């Protein structure tokens, strides 16, 4: 399959060719007008006539137009793909090298270091891409979501990506869904993408942003309203006059962070701002094609008139009254006005002095973002101010970096002391060699990123991260303290003068157009027969996968309890990133981080437990290995929204590899739950949430009636207490017949392998 550096217009025309007809079919089937998300989904159904469309209940089979993977998740996805017996991927797919570059000095030095340290992994990804027909974006080309927005996303399209922030492309009107690698393997092998037919949350935007308020504030507000699990199972569709006043990249920021509320995805309807962005990024033909079907690239008119009839929930936001917000620490739904943070920090004993300020990431590194941030830097430098703390800038793509360099914006930021890092994730994902702060040092950082879980940026659980817009990050860096409100307070320069910052001014798009820089795209060669993919058996970074064993047909009895996770148990708690990213292609080695961040109720600390085979206290990955080697199955117990955050399927594959049979929780985040199903681990929900409290360290858990596992029917379980008492309890689950088949086969991949005759 030919894969290019951007989506070919022929592919887009094919999608647009049936959009009107499919929308008409959708209206007929549902007997009502459609929202935009529904139109896109119906246009990508494998069986548009027959597919059941019951919101929040049916599982739907969809055919996405593309697959995108970043280097930290692509390794496991492609290791799985290579065992499926196909000669090439069935849909256009790309790999983007962005997560493995460590921030140490500056962009150039760090990139060179990464090329050396990660050469084995990059070579693997490049050769596997070449062999199976995927496009390969080299290290330095940019962060997956920015590159996708600039090159591949198109209004009304649908894609999946092995990263939770894939919904970034919703800023350009795409249904873009973050998934685990196994879902990507399905689509790359020609199977449909299976997802629950989503509920719909409408966000009605009125008014217009002004002053210090930015698109970031829209999503911080939505996250505050919906909380980290409020979007689960839903698509968030933004609409109303305010939506049209936000730039395409601003929309992308809002959709990107929809991952933080657990939404399946978020999107905006096609409008002029998107057309302008398409033209500016060299895709005039896409804009023309979209204009021709514009009517079906937005909701039907009735939806805007009476949103309550078409959405399951409607949120109203008046952009004119939206204040600049900042969230954190430790959770993305804890927002308050920037002006209120200083006092709150003092009251809570959070350090008000800022130890580092970070701008950029896949969320906030557009041309417009950087112009707004640079406008603050420029006036500050002119007034004799410099940063009172370290300021680091991560451009989202090489195209943005080259353009902001050409236009003098990087120079503006450097004048106040900023360092420009590589076009990569860097400190957003723990890839930050930070000499100034050590484990246990309580300190405050501000970022324009999206997540702020403990250990997320620098691996130190005592770092408190607050998330806000890029321009506010720069203002706070100039002040060096959380006790600064850029709207009302002043700064003092070396001459002792009081300086009031003027409101940030941005440019939506570069007047001179974008300059591509060194793009770094490698298309797969036409003749791929001679390409071989080598994985050294002695490598500590890559390991070929052994298929997991199928279910043996027996109930699970007397499973050990590895831990009872207390409070948040995000994928960062289950499978930490940072230094562990280097093992993303080696299942055995990465299993050394299993649950290291999870607070275990049985020890009261993160990452430790009591080994039930010998009574010793040791690390959770060691205990899991011990159980595995002893041939004992186990369960992990979790609280609400287990697996919140990222798409990394390592959080499901590691327990599977170490012999977990089930994860039993009060509730699950969508991707984490699917990842467990895909690998053949049972995700079970306590029917009575208070049962969570009664699980003790020395309990044994049995899961019964597995031969009769049925959709919508509870599963009988029991606890055997240390004194022999048996306490029955039940769990529900969300498995349909297909998911149950995955469980029986020992994982979805085994079914693909059987069907391919491997
Ligand atoms: C993240 O932001 O947590 C990541 C790192 O991009 C992850 C993917 C991963 O763990 O590789 C995500 O968001 O899915
Ligand atoms: Fe990379 Fe951070 Fe974006 Fe994840 S959230 S893709 S780590 S920049």
Coordinates of C-alpha atoms and ligand atoms in Angstrom, one line a residue, residues 70 72-73 99 162-165 429 450-451 456 572 581 584 645-648, ligand 1:
X70 CA 3.9 6.7 18.3
X72 CA 6.5 4.0 22.7
X73 CA 3.3 2.2 21.8
X99 CA 8.4 9.7 23.0
X162 CA -2.2 4.3 19.8
X163 CA -2.1 7.2 22.1
X164 CA -4.9 8.7 24.3
X165 CA -4.5 12.2 22.8
X429 CA 6.3 12.0 29.8
X450 CA -2.3 18.1 29.6
X451 CA -1.6 15.6 32.4
X456 CA 4.6 12.4 35.3
X572 CA 1.1 5.9 35.0
X581 CA 9.9 3.9 28.2
X584 CA 8.3 -0.6 25.7
X645 CA -5.0 8.4 31.4
X646 CA -3.0 6.9 28.7
X647 CA -3.6 4.2 26.0
X648 CA -0.5 2.2 26.9
Ligands
LIG1 C1 0.8 9.9 27.6 O1 0.6 11.1 27.4 O2 0.5 9.4 28.7 C2 1.4 9.0 26.5 C3 2.7 8.6 26.9 O3 1.4 9.7 25.3 C4 0.4 7.8 26.4 C5 0.9 6.7 25.5 C6 2.0 5.9 26.1 O4 2.0 5.6 27.3 O5 2.9 5.5 25.3 C7 -1.0 8.1 26.0 O6 -1.5 9.2 26.3 O7 -1.7 7.2 25.5

